Amino acid sequence: MANFKEIVTKAVVGKAKKTTTSHFQMNTNERPDTVLGCWVINHSFRGRNNNGSVLVSGEFDVNVWYSYENDTKTTVSSARFQYNDPMNIRLKDEQHLTDSSEIIVRSLRQPTVTNVTVDNGVVNLDIEKELGIEVVGDTKLKVPVEDDEDDYEEILDEEEITTADVEEISNVDTEYLN
């Protein structure tokens, strides 16, 4: 008869992904005429518990290559932007997010500029990113456990061979294989 034991272990108790588009504005030293290129670098982020939900805080640098003075000169301007994205993640098995929960954040799609415009000398940027979040917490597993019966077979030494064993050995037909 098997009974059950509970094992407490760490496991992923919640998993989700979210795509967000954020709007940023960037001021430059010169008045841009045309944006020639734009890219995002140095993306860093981390997740933390924020009153029972996940808050992902991050930052990245944006480089904008633009022309100015009636498209006769070009330069690159850089700016650092920060963001805070709340994430509502459903946890399995009635788990709750606590300060001891481990929050793992991955960038599934790096931040990318999806739209850029110039309005009165200000560069307007729409930046899209996709983040994946896993919440690791304590959970219980139930496993069947065999009773403490002795399931080892006894090994007999040569001295412990009984007379019944000797009779069985002497009844072996040695001509069987011929």
Short mmCIF file of N, CA and C in Angstrom, two decimals:
data_model
loop_
_atom_site.label_atom_id
_atom_site.label_comp_id
_atom_site.label_asym_id
_atom_site.label_seq_id
_atom_site.Cartn_x
_atom_site.Cartn_y
_atom_site.Cartn_z
N MET A 1 0.85 -1.17 0.00
CA MET A 1 0.00 0.00 0.00
C MET A 1 0.90 1.24 0.00
N ALA A 2 0.60 2.15 -0.91
CA ALA A 2 1.42 3.37 -1.02
C ALA A 2 0.73 4.51 -0.28
N ASN A 3 1.54 5.30 0.39
CA ASN A 3 1.01 6.53 0.97
C ASN A 3 1.73 7.69 0.29
N PHE A 4 1.41 8.91 0.65
CA PHE A 4 1.95 10.07 -0.05
C PHE A 4 2.75 10.96 0.89
N LYS A 5 3.77 11.58 0.33
CA LYS A 5 4.57 12.57 1.05
C LYS A 5 4.47 13.87 0.27
N GLU A 6 4.59 14.99 0.97
CA GLU A 6 4.60 16.29 0.31
C GLU A 6 6.03 16.81 0.29
N ILE A 7 6.47 17.24 -0.88
CA ILE A 7 7.80 17.81 -1.05
C ILE A 7 7.62 19.29 -1.35
N VAL A 8 8.29 20.13 -0.59
CA VAL A 8 8.24 21.57 -0.84
C VAL A 8 9.46 21.91 -1.70
N THR A 9 9.20 22.60 -2.83
CA THR A 9 10.28 22.92 -3.77
C THR A 9 10.00 24.25 -4.45
N LYS A 10 10.97 24.76 -5.16
CA LYS A 10 10.80 25.98 -5.97
C LYS A 10 10.34 25.56 -7.35
N ALA A 11 9.39 26.31 -7.90
CA ALA A 11 8.89 26.03 -9.25
C ALA A 11 8.33 27.32 -9.83
N VAL A 12 8.17 27.34 -11.15
CA VAL A 12 7.53 28.48 -11.81
C VAL A 12 6.04 28.42 -11.49
N VAL A 13 5.55 29.45 -10.80
CA VAL A 13 4.14 29.48 -10.40
C VAL A 13 3.35 30.49 -11.23
N GLY A 14 4.03 31.25 -12.08
CA GLY A 14 3.36 32.20 -12.96
C GLY A 14 4.27 32.58 -14.11
N LYS A 15 3.66 32.71 -15.30
CA LYS A 15 4.46 33.00 -16.48
C LYS A 15 3.59 33.81 -17.44
N ALA A 16 4.15 34.91 -17.97
CA ALA A 16 3.39 35.75 -18.89
C ALA A 16 4.35 36.55 -19.75
N LYS A 17 3.81 37.10 -20.84
CA LYS A 17 4.59 38.02 -21.67
C LYS A 17 3.70 39.20 -22.01
N LYS A 18 4.36 40.34 -22.27
CA LYS A 18 3.61 41.56 -22.56
C LYS A 18 4.40 42.40 -23.55
N THR A 19 3.69 42.89 -24.56
CA THR A 19 4.26 43.81 -25.53
C THR A 19 3.75 45.20 -25.20
N THR A 20 4.67 46.15 -25.08
CA THR A 20 4.27 47.53 -24.76
C THR A 20 4.90 48.48 -25.76
N THR A 21 4.16 49.55 -26.05
CA THR A 21 4.66 50.64 -26.87
C THR A 21 4.61 51.89 -26.02
N SER A 22 5.74 52.56 -25.88
CA SER A 22 5.84 53.76 -25.05
C SER A 22 6.23 54.95 -25.93
N HIS A 23 5.77 56.12 -25.53
CA HIS A 23 6.07 57.34 -26.27
C HIS A 23 7.09 58.16 -25.48
N PHE A 24 8.14 58.60 -26.17
CA PHE A 24 9.19 59.41 -25.55
C PHE A 24 9.44 60.63 -26.42
N GLN A 25 9.94 61.69 -25.79
CA GLN A 25 10.33 62.89 -26.53
C GLN A 25 11.80 63.17 -26.25
N MET A 26 12.49 63.64 -27.30
CA MET A 26 13.92 63.88 -27.18
C MET A 26 14.24 65.26 -27.73
N ASN A 27 14.96 66.03 -26.94
CA ASN A 27 15.43 67.34 -27.40
C ASN A 27 16.85 67.19 -27.91
N THR A 28 17.16 67.91 -28.99
CA THR A 28 18.48 67.84 -29.59
C THR A 28 19.15 69.21 -29.52
N ASN A 29 20.45 69.25 -29.77
CA ASN A 29 21.19 70.52 -29.74
C ASN A 29 20.83 71.41 -30.92
N GLU A 30 20.59 70.80 -32.08
CA GLU A 30 20.20 71.54 -33.27
C GLU A 30 18.73 71.25 -33.57
N ARG A 31 18.15 72.06 -34.42
CA ARG A 31 16.76 71.84 -34.82
C ARG A 31 16.76 70.84 -35.99
N PRO A 32 16.27 69.59 -35.78
CA PRO A 32 16.32 68.56 -36.82
C PRO A 32 15.40 68.90 -38.00
N ASP A 33 15.90 68.60 -39.21
CA ASP A 33 15.08 68.70 -40.41
C ASP A 33 14.50 67.32 -40.74
N THR A 34 15.37 66.32 -40.76
CA THR A 34 14.97 64.96 -41.13
C THR A 34 15.67 63.97 -40.22
N VAL A 35 14.93 62.96 -39.77
CA VAL A 35 15.55 61.87 -39.01
C VAL A 35 16.04 60.83 -40.01
N LEU A 36 17.33 60.53 -39.95
CA LEU A 36 17.96 59.61 -40.89
C LEU A 36 18.07 58.19 -40.34
N GLY A 37 18.09 58.07 -39.04
CA GLY A 37 18.18 56.75 -38.42
C GLY A 37 17.96 56.86 -36.93
N CYS A 38 17.57 55.73 -36.34
CA CYS A 38 17.28 55.73 -34.92
C CYS A 38 17.46 54.31 -34.39
N TRP A 39 18.15 54.14 -33.26
CA TRP A 39 18.34 52.82 -32.70
C TRP A 39 18.40 52.88 -31.18
N VAL A 40 18.10 51.73 -30.58
CA VAL A 40 18.05 51.60 -29.12
C VAL A 40 19.17 50.65 -28.70
N ILE A 41 19.93 51.05 -27.68
CA ILE A 41 21.02 50.21 -27.17
C ILE A 41 21.00 50.23 -25.64
N ASN A 42 21.81 49.36 -25.06
CA ASN A 42 22.05 49.31 -23.60
C ASN A 42 20.77 49.14 -22.80
N HIS A 43 19.92 48.21 -23.21
CA HIS A 43 18.68 47.95 -22.49
C HIS A 43 18.96 47.11 -21.24
N SER A 44 18.55 47.61 -20.09
CA SER A 44 18.68 46.87 -18.84
C SER A 44 17.35 46.98 -18.09
N PHE A 45 17.04 45.98 -17.28
CA PHE A 45 15.74 45.93 -16.61
C PHE A 45 15.79 44.97 -15.44
N ARG A 46 14.79 45.08 -14.57
CA ARG A 46 14.64 44.13 -13.46
C ARG A 46 13.19 44.18 -13.00
N GLY A 47 12.74 43.07 -12.44
CA GLY A 47 11.36 42.99 -11.93
C GLY A 47 11.37 42.92 -10.42
N ARG A 48 10.30 43.45 -9.83
CA ARG A 48 10.18 43.38 -8.37
C ARG A 48 8.71 43.31 -7.99
N ASN A 49 8.47 42.88 -6.77
CA ASN A 49 7.13 42.81 -6.22
C ASN A 49 6.66 44.23 -5.87
N ASN A 50 5.48 44.58 -6.35
CA ASN A 50 4.90 45.89 -6.07
C ASN A 50 3.47 45.67 -5.58
N ASN A 51 3.34 45.42 -4.27
CA ASN A 51 2.03 45.19 -3.65
C ASN A 51 1.26 44.06 -4.32
N GLY A 52 1.92 42.94 -4.57
CA GLY A 52 1.25 41.76 -5.10
C GLY A 52 1.23 41.68 -6.61
N SER A 53 1.80 42.64 -7.31
CA SER A 53 1.93 42.53 -8.76
C SER A 53 3.38 42.81 -9.13
N VAL A 54 3.74 42.49 -10.37
CA VAL A 54 5.12 42.66 -10.82
C VAL A 54 5.28 44.03 -11.46
N LEU A 55 6.33 44.74 -11.07
CA LEU A 55 6.68 46.00 -11.69
C LEU A 55 8.05 45.84 -12.32
N VAL A 56 8.13 46.03 -13.64
CA VAL A 56 9.40 45.94 -14.35
C VAL A 56 9.92 47.35 -14.57
N SER A 57 11.10 47.61 -14.03
CA SER A 57 11.76 48.91 -14.20
C SER A 57 12.95 48.71 -15.11
N GLY A 58 13.11 49.63 -16.06
CA GLY A 58 14.22 49.48 -16.99
C GLY A 58 14.64 50.81 -17.58
N GLU A 59 15.68 50.72 -18.36
CA GLU A 59 16.19 51.90 -19.03
C GLU A 59 16.95 51.47 -20.27
N PHE A 60 17.08 52.42 -21.21
CA PHE A 60 17.83 52.19 -22.43
C PHE A 60 18.28 53.52 -22.99
N ASP A 61 19.26 53.45 -23.90
CA ASP A 61 19.76 54.63 -24.59
C ASP A 61 19.17 54.64 -26.00
N VAL A 62 18.82 55.84 -26.48
CA VAL A 62 18.33 56.00 -27.84
C VAL A 62 19.28 56.94 -28.56
N ASN A 63 19.74 56.52 -29.73
CA ASN A 63 20.58 57.35 -30.60
C ASN A 63 19.76 57.74 -31.81
N VAL A 64 19.72 59.04 -32.09
CA VAL A 64 18.99 59.55 -33.25
C VAL A 64 19.99 60.26 -34.17
N TRP A 65 20.02 59.81 -35.40
CA TRP A 65 20.85 60.42 -36.43
C TRP A 65 19.94 61.32 -37.26
N TYR A 66 20.27 62.56 -37.36
CA TYR A 66 19.38 63.49 -38.05
C TYR A 66 20.18 64.53 -38.82
N SER A 67 19.48 65.17 -39.75
CA SER A 67 20.09 66.27 -40.50
C SER A 67 19.53 67.58 -39.98
N TYR A 68 20.30 68.66 -40.18
CA TYR A 68 19.87 69.98 -39.75
C TYR A 68 20.45 71.02 -40.70
N GLU A 69 20.13 72.29 -40.49
CA GLU A 69 20.53 73.40 -41.36
C GLU A 69 20.18 73.10 -42.82
N ASN A 70 18.86 72.89 -43.02
CA ASN A 70 18.32 72.59 -44.37
C ASN A 70 18.97 71.37 -45.00
N ASP A 71 19.11 70.32 -44.19
CA ASP A 71 19.64 69.03 -44.64
C ASP A 71 21.06 69.12 -45.19
N THR A 72 21.87 70.04 -44.64
CA THR A 72 23.25 70.17 -45.12
C THR A 72 24.26 69.55 -44.18
N LYS A 73 23.85 69.30 -42.93
CA LYS A 73 24.76 68.71 -41.93
C LYS A 73 24.01 67.59 -41.20
N THR A 74 24.81 66.68 -40.65
CA THR A 74 24.20 65.61 -39.85
C THR A 74 24.94 65.46 -38.54
N THR A 75 24.24 64.88 -37.57
CA THR A 75 24.85 64.54 -36.28
C THR A 75 23.99 63.48 -35.60
N VAL A 76 24.53 62.94 -34.53
CA VAL A 76 23.81 61.95 -33.73
C VAL A 76 23.64 62.50 -32.32
N SER A 77 22.42 62.42 -31.81
CA SER A 77 22.15 62.80 -30.42
C SER A 77 21.72 61.55 -29.66
N SER A 78 22.09 61.50 -28.39
CA SER A 78 21.75 60.36 -27.54
C SER A 78 20.99 60.83 -26.32
N ALA A 79 20.11 59.98 -25.85
CA ALA A 79 19.39 60.26 -24.60
C ALA A 79 19.10 58.94 -23.91
N ARG A 80 19.03 58.98 -22.60
CA ARG A 80 18.71 57.80 -21.78
C ARG A 80 17.28 57.94 -21.30
N PHE A 81 16.49 56.89 -21.47
CA PHE A 81 15.09 56.89 -21.06
C PHE A 81 14.86 55.77 -20.07
N GLN A 82 13.97 56.02 -19.13
CA GLN A 82 13.59 55.03 -18.12
C GLN A 82 12.11 54.71 -18.27
N TYR A 83 11.74 53.51 -17.84
CA TYR A 83 10.33 53.11 -17.89
C TYR A 83 9.99 52.24 -16.69
N ASN A 84 8.71 52.22 -16.36
CA ASN A 84 8.15 51.34 -15.33
C ASN A 84 6.88 50.73 -15.92
N ASP A 85 6.91 49.42 -16.11
CA ASP A 85 5.77 48.71 -16.69
C ASP A 85 5.17 47.77 -15.65
N PRO A 86 3.92 48.03 -15.22
CA PRO A 86 3.25 47.08 -14.32
C PRO A 86 2.79 45.86 -15.11
N MET A 87 2.94 44.70 -14.51
CA MET A 87 2.56 43.44 -15.16
C MET A 87 1.64 42.66 -14.23
N ASN A 88 0.45 42.36 -14.70
CA ASN A 88 -0.49 41.54 -13.93
C ASN A 88 -0.33 40.10 -14.37
N ILE A 89 0.23 39.30 -13.50
CA ILE A 89 0.50 37.90 -13.82
C ILE A 89 -0.38 37.02 -12.94
N ARG A 90 -1.12 36.13 -13.60
CA ARG A 90 -1.92 35.16 -12.84
C ARG A 90 -1.02 34.04 -12.36
N LEU A 91 -1.08 33.77 -11.08
CA LEU A 91 -0.26 32.73 -10.49
C LEU A 91 -1.09 31.46 -10.35
N LYS A 92 -0.42 30.32 -10.47
CA LYS A 92 -1.08 29.02 -10.41
C LYS A 92 -1.31 28.59 -8.96
N ASP A 93 -2.26 27.72 -8.80
CA ASP A 93 -2.51 27.04 -7.52
C ASP A 93 -2.69 28.01 -6.36
N GLU A 94 -3.41 29.09 -6.61
CA GLU A 94 -3.72 30.08 -5.58
C GLU A 94 -2.47 30.61 -4.87
N GLN A 95 -1.38 30.73 -5.60
CA GLN A 95 -0.16 31.29 -5.06
C GLN A 95 -0.30 32.81 -4.95
N HIS A 96 0.51 33.41 -4.12
CA HIS A 96 0.53 34.86 -3.96
C HIS A 96 1.96 35.35 -4.12
N LEU A 97 2.10 36.50 -4.75
CA LEU A 97 3.41 37.10 -4.92
C LEU A 97 3.87 37.69 -3.59
N THR A 98 5.06 37.28 -3.15
CA THR A 98 5.61 37.76 -1.89
C THR A 98 7.02 38.30 -2.15
N ASP A 99 7.60 38.88 -1.14
CA ASP A 99 8.96 39.39 -1.27
C ASP A 99 9.98 38.26 -1.44
N SER A 100 9.61 37.03 -1.05
CA SER A 100 10.53 35.91 -1.23
C SER A 100 10.37 35.26 -2.61
N SER A 101 9.39 35.68 -3.38
CA SER A 101 9.22 35.16 -4.74
C SER A 101 10.35 35.70 -5.62
N GLU A 102 10.86 34.83 -6.46
CA GLU A 102 11.90 35.24 -7.41
C GLU A 102 11.22 35.66 -8.71
N ILE A 103 11.56 36.83 -9.22
CA ILE A 103 10.98 37.34 -10.46
C ILE A 103 12.07 37.37 -11.53
N ILE A 104 11.84 36.62 -12.60
CA ILE A 104 12.80 36.53 -13.70
C ILE A 104 12.19 37.25 -14.90
N VAL A 105 12.92 38.24 -15.42
CA VAL A 105 12.45 39.01 -16.57
C VAL A 105 13.41 38.77 -17.73
N ARG A 106 12.84 38.50 -18.90
CA ARG A 106 13.64 38.31 -20.11
C ARG A 106 13.10 39.23 -21.20
N SER A 107 14.00 39.72 -22.02
CA SER A 107 13.59 40.52 -23.17
C SER A 107 13.33 39.56 -24.32
N LEU A 108 12.07 39.37 -24.68
CA LEU A 108 11.72 38.49 -25.78
C LEU A 108 11.91 39.18 -27.13
N ARG A 109 11.73 40.49 -27.14
CA ARG A 109 12.00 41.31 -28.32
C ARG A 109 12.58 42.62 -27.84
N GLN A 110 13.80 42.91 -28.26
CA GLN A 110 14.50 44.11 -27.80
C GLN A 110 13.73 45.37 -28.19
N PRO A 111 13.88 46.43 -27.41
CA PRO A 111 13.20 47.68 -27.75
C PRO A 111 13.60 48.16 -29.15
N THR A 112 12.59 48.56 -29.90
CA THR A 112 12.78 49.01 -31.28
C THR A 112 11.95 50.26 -31.52
N VAL A 113 12.50 51.20 -32.23
CA VAL A 113 11.75 52.42 -32.58
C VAL A 113 10.80 52.05 -33.71
N THR A 114 9.49 52.20 -33.48
CA THR A 114 8.50 51.86 -34.50
C THR A 114 8.00 53.09 -35.25
N ASN A 115 8.15 54.27 -34.66
CA ASN A 115 7.72 55.49 -35.31
C ASN A 115 8.54 56.65 -34.76
N VAL A 116 8.97 57.55 -35.66
CA VAL A 116 9.72 58.72 -35.23
C VAL A 116 9.26 59.91 -36.07
N THR A 117 9.00 61.01 -35.40
CA THR A 117 8.59 62.24 -36.10
C THR A 117 9.31 63.42 -35.45
N VAL A 118 9.38 64.53 -36.20
CA VAL A 118 9.95 65.76 -35.67
C VAL A 118 8.82 66.79 -35.64
N ASP A 119 8.61 67.38 -34.45
CA ASP A 119 7.55 68.37 -34.29
C ASP A 119 8.11 69.57 -33.52
N ASN A 120 8.23 70.70 -34.18
CA ASN A 120 8.76 71.93 -33.58
C ASN A 120 10.13 71.71 -32.93
N GLY A 121 11.00 70.98 -33.61
CA GLY A 121 12.35 70.76 -33.12
C GLY A 121 12.48 69.66 -32.09
N VAL A 122 11.38 69.01 -31.73
CA VAL A 122 11.41 67.91 -30.75
C VAL A 122 11.21 66.60 -31.50
N VAL A 123 12.05 65.60 -31.19
CA VAL A 123 11.94 64.28 -31.80
C VAL A 123 10.99 63.44 -30.95
N ASN A 124 9.90 62.95 -31.57
CA ASN A 124 8.92 62.09 -30.91
C ASN A 124 9.19 60.64 -31.31
N LEU A 125 9.30 59.77 -30.31
CA LEU A 125 9.67 58.37 -30.54
C LEU A 125 8.60 57.44 -29.98
N ASP A 126 8.21 56.44 -30.75
CA ASP A 126 7.40 55.33 -30.24
C ASP A 126 8.32 54.12 -30.21
N ILE A 127 8.47 53.53 -29.01
CA ILE A 127 9.39 52.41 -28.83
C ILE A 127 8.61 51.21 -28.32
N GLU A 128 8.77 50.09 -29.03
CA GLU A 128 8.04 48.86 -28.69
C GLU A 128 9.02 47.82 -28.18
N LYS A 129 8.58 47.08 -27.17
CA LYS A 129 9.40 45.99 -26.62
C LYS A 129 8.47 44.89 -26.13
N GLU A 130 9.02 43.68 -26.02
CA GLU A 130 8.26 42.55 -25.49
C GLU A 130 9.07 41.90 -24.38
N LEU A 131 8.47 41.79 -23.20
CA LEU A 131 9.13 41.21 -22.04
C LEU A 131 8.41 39.93 -21.62
N GLY A 132 9.18 38.95 -21.19
CA GLY A 132 8.64 37.72 -20.62
C GLY A 132 8.98 37.69 -19.14
N ILE A 133 7.99 37.32 -18.32
CA ILE A 133 8.17 37.31 -16.87
C ILE A 133 7.82 35.93 -16.33
N GLU A 134 8.67 35.42 -15.45
CA GLU A 134 8.40 34.18 -14.73
C GLU A 134 8.49 34.47 -13.24
N VAL A 135 7.54 33.96 -12.49
CA VAL A 135 7.56 34.09 -11.04
C VAL A 135 7.84 32.70 -10.47
N VAL A 136 8.91 32.62 -9.68
CA VAL A 136 9.31 31.36 -9.05
C VAL A 136 8.97 31.47 -7.57
N GLY A 137 8.23 30.48 -7.08
CA GLY A 137 7.85 30.48 -5.67
C GLY A 137 7.85 29.08 -5.11
N ASP A 138 7.58 28.98 -3.83
CA ASP A 138 7.50 27.68 -3.18
C ASP A 138 6.19 27.00 -3.57
N THR A 139 6.28 25.71 -3.83
CA THR A 139 5.09 24.93 -4.14
C THR A 139 5.27 23.54 -3.55
N LYS A 140 4.19 22.78 -3.49
CA LYS A 140 4.23 21.43 -2.92
C LYS A 140 3.91 20.41 -4.00
N LEU A 141 4.62 19.29 -3.92
CA LEU A 141 4.37 18.15 -4.79
C LEU A 141 3.98 16.98 -3.92
N LYS A 142 3.00 16.21 -4.34
CA LYS A 142 2.66 14.98 -3.63
C LYS A 142 3.21 13.81 -4.44
N VAL A 143 3.99 12.96 -3.77
CA VAL A 143 4.57 11.81 -4.45
C VAL A 143 4.21 10.55 -3.67
N PRO A 144 3.95 9.45 -4.41
CA PRO A 144 3.67 8.20 -3.70
C PRO A 144 4.96 7.64 -3.10
N VAL A 145 4.84 7.08 -1.91
CA VAL A 145 5.98 6.51 -1.20
C VAL A 145 5.62 5.08 -0.83
N GLU A 146 6.52 4.16 -1.16
CA GLU A 146 6.30 2.76 -0.81
C GLU A 146 6.46 2.58 0.70
N ASP A 147 5.77 1.57 1.22
CA ASP A 147 5.93 1.27 2.64
C ASP A 147 7.35 0.84 2.91
N ASP A 148 7.71 0.81 4.17
CA ASP A 148 9.08 0.49 4.55
C ASP A 148 9.34 -1.02 4.57
N GLU A 149 8.73 -1.74 3.66
CA GLU A 149 8.95 -3.19 3.61
C GLU A 149 10.36 -3.46 3.09
N ASP A 150 10.94 -4.57 3.56
CA ASP A 150 12.26 -4.97 3.12
C ASP A 150 12.12 -5.66 1.77
N ASP A 151 12.51 -5.00 0.69
CA ASP A 151 12.33 -5.57 -0.64
C ASP A 151 13.65 -6.10 -1.21
N TYR A 152 14.65 -6.31 -0.35
CA TYR A 152 15.91 -6.87 -0.81
C TYR A 152 15.83 -8.38 -0.76
N GLU A 153 16.40 -9.02 -1.78
CA GLU A 153 16.45 -10.48 -1.81
C GLU A 153 17.68 -10.94 -1.06
N GLU A 154 17.55 -11.97 -0.30
CA GLU A 154 18.65 -12.51 0.50
C GLU A 154 19.61 -13.26 -0.41
N ILE A 155 20.91 -12.99 -0.27
CA ILE A 155 21.94 -13.70 -1.02
C ILE A 155 22.49 -14.79 -0.12
N LEU A 156 22.48 -16.00 -0.67
CA LEU A 156 22.95 -17.14 0.11
C LEU A 156 24.41 -17.42 -0.20
N ASP A 157 25.19 -17.59 0.83
CA ASP A 157 26.56 -18.02 0.64
C ASP A 157 26.56 -19.52 0.35
N GLU A 158 27.69 -20.05 -0.15
CA GLU A 158 27.74 -21.46 -0.50
C GLU A 158 27.52 -22.36 0.71
N GLU A 159 27.92 -21.91 1.88
CA GLU A 159 27.74 -22.73 3.06
C GLU A 159 26.28 -22.82 3.48
N GLU A 160 25.49 -21.88 3.01
CA GLU A 160 24.10 -21.83 3.45
C GLU A 160 23.16 -22.57 2.51
N ILE A 161 23.70 -23.35 1.57
CA ILE A 161 22.84 -24.11 0.66
C ILE A 161 22.21 -25.25 1.46
N THR A 162 20.90 -25.35 1.34
CA THR A 162 20.17 -26.36 2.12
C THR A 162 20.17 -27.70 1.38
N THR A 163 19.72 -28.73 2.06
CA THR A 163 19.66 -30.06 1.44
C THR A 163 18.64 -30.09 0.31
N ALA A 164 17.59 -29.27 0.38
CA ALA A 164 16.62 -29.21 -0.71
C ALA A 164 17.27 -28.64 -1.97
N ASP A 165 18.18 -27.69 -1.77
CA ASP A 165 18.89 -27.12 -2.91
C ASP A 165 19.81 -28.17 -3.52
N VAL A 166 20.46 -28.99 -2.70
CA VAL A 166 21.37 -30.02 -3.19
C VAL A 166 20.58 -31.04 -4.00
N GLU A 167 19.38 -31.43 -3.52
CA GLU A 167 18.56 -32.38 -4.26
C GLU A 167 18.15 -31.80 -5.61
N GLU A 168 17.80 -30.53 -5.65
CA GLU A 168 17.39 -29.90 -6.91
C GLU A 168 18.55 -29.85 -7.88
N ILE A 169 19.76 -29.57 -7.40
CA ILE A 169 20.94 -29.52 -8.25
C ILE A 169 21.27 -30.91 -8.76
N SER A 170 21.12 -31.95 -7.95
CA SER A 170 21.46 -33.31 -8.39
C SER A 170 20.43 -33.83 -9.39
N ASN A 171 19.25 -33.26 -9.45
CA ASN A 171 18.24 -33.70 -10.41
C ASN A 171 18.39 -33.02 -11.77
N VAL A 172 19.40 -32.20 -11.95
CA VAL A 172 19.61 -31.53 -13.23
C VAL A 172 20.08 -32.56 -14.25
N ASP A 173 19.41 -32.56 -15.43
CA ASP A 173 19.77 -33.47 -16.50
C ASP A 173 20.96 -32.88 -17.25
N THR A 174 22.14 -33.50 -17.07
CA THR A 174 23.36 -32.99 -17.68
C THR A 174 23.39 -33.29 -19.17
N GLU A 175 22.59 -34.20 -19.67
CA GLU A 175 22.54 -34.56 -21.09
C GLU A 175 21.49 -33.73 -21.84
N TYR A 176 20.90 -32.77 -21.20
CA TYR A 176 19.81 -31.97 -21.78
C TYR A 176 20.26 -31.24 -23.05
N LEU A 177 21.43 -30.65 -23.04
CA LEU A 177 21.90 -29.88 -24.17
C LEU A 177 22.39 -30.76 -25.31
N ASN A 178 22.70 -32.01 -25.04
CA ASN A 178 23.19 -32.92 -26.10
C ASN A 178 22.02 -33.36 -26.87
#
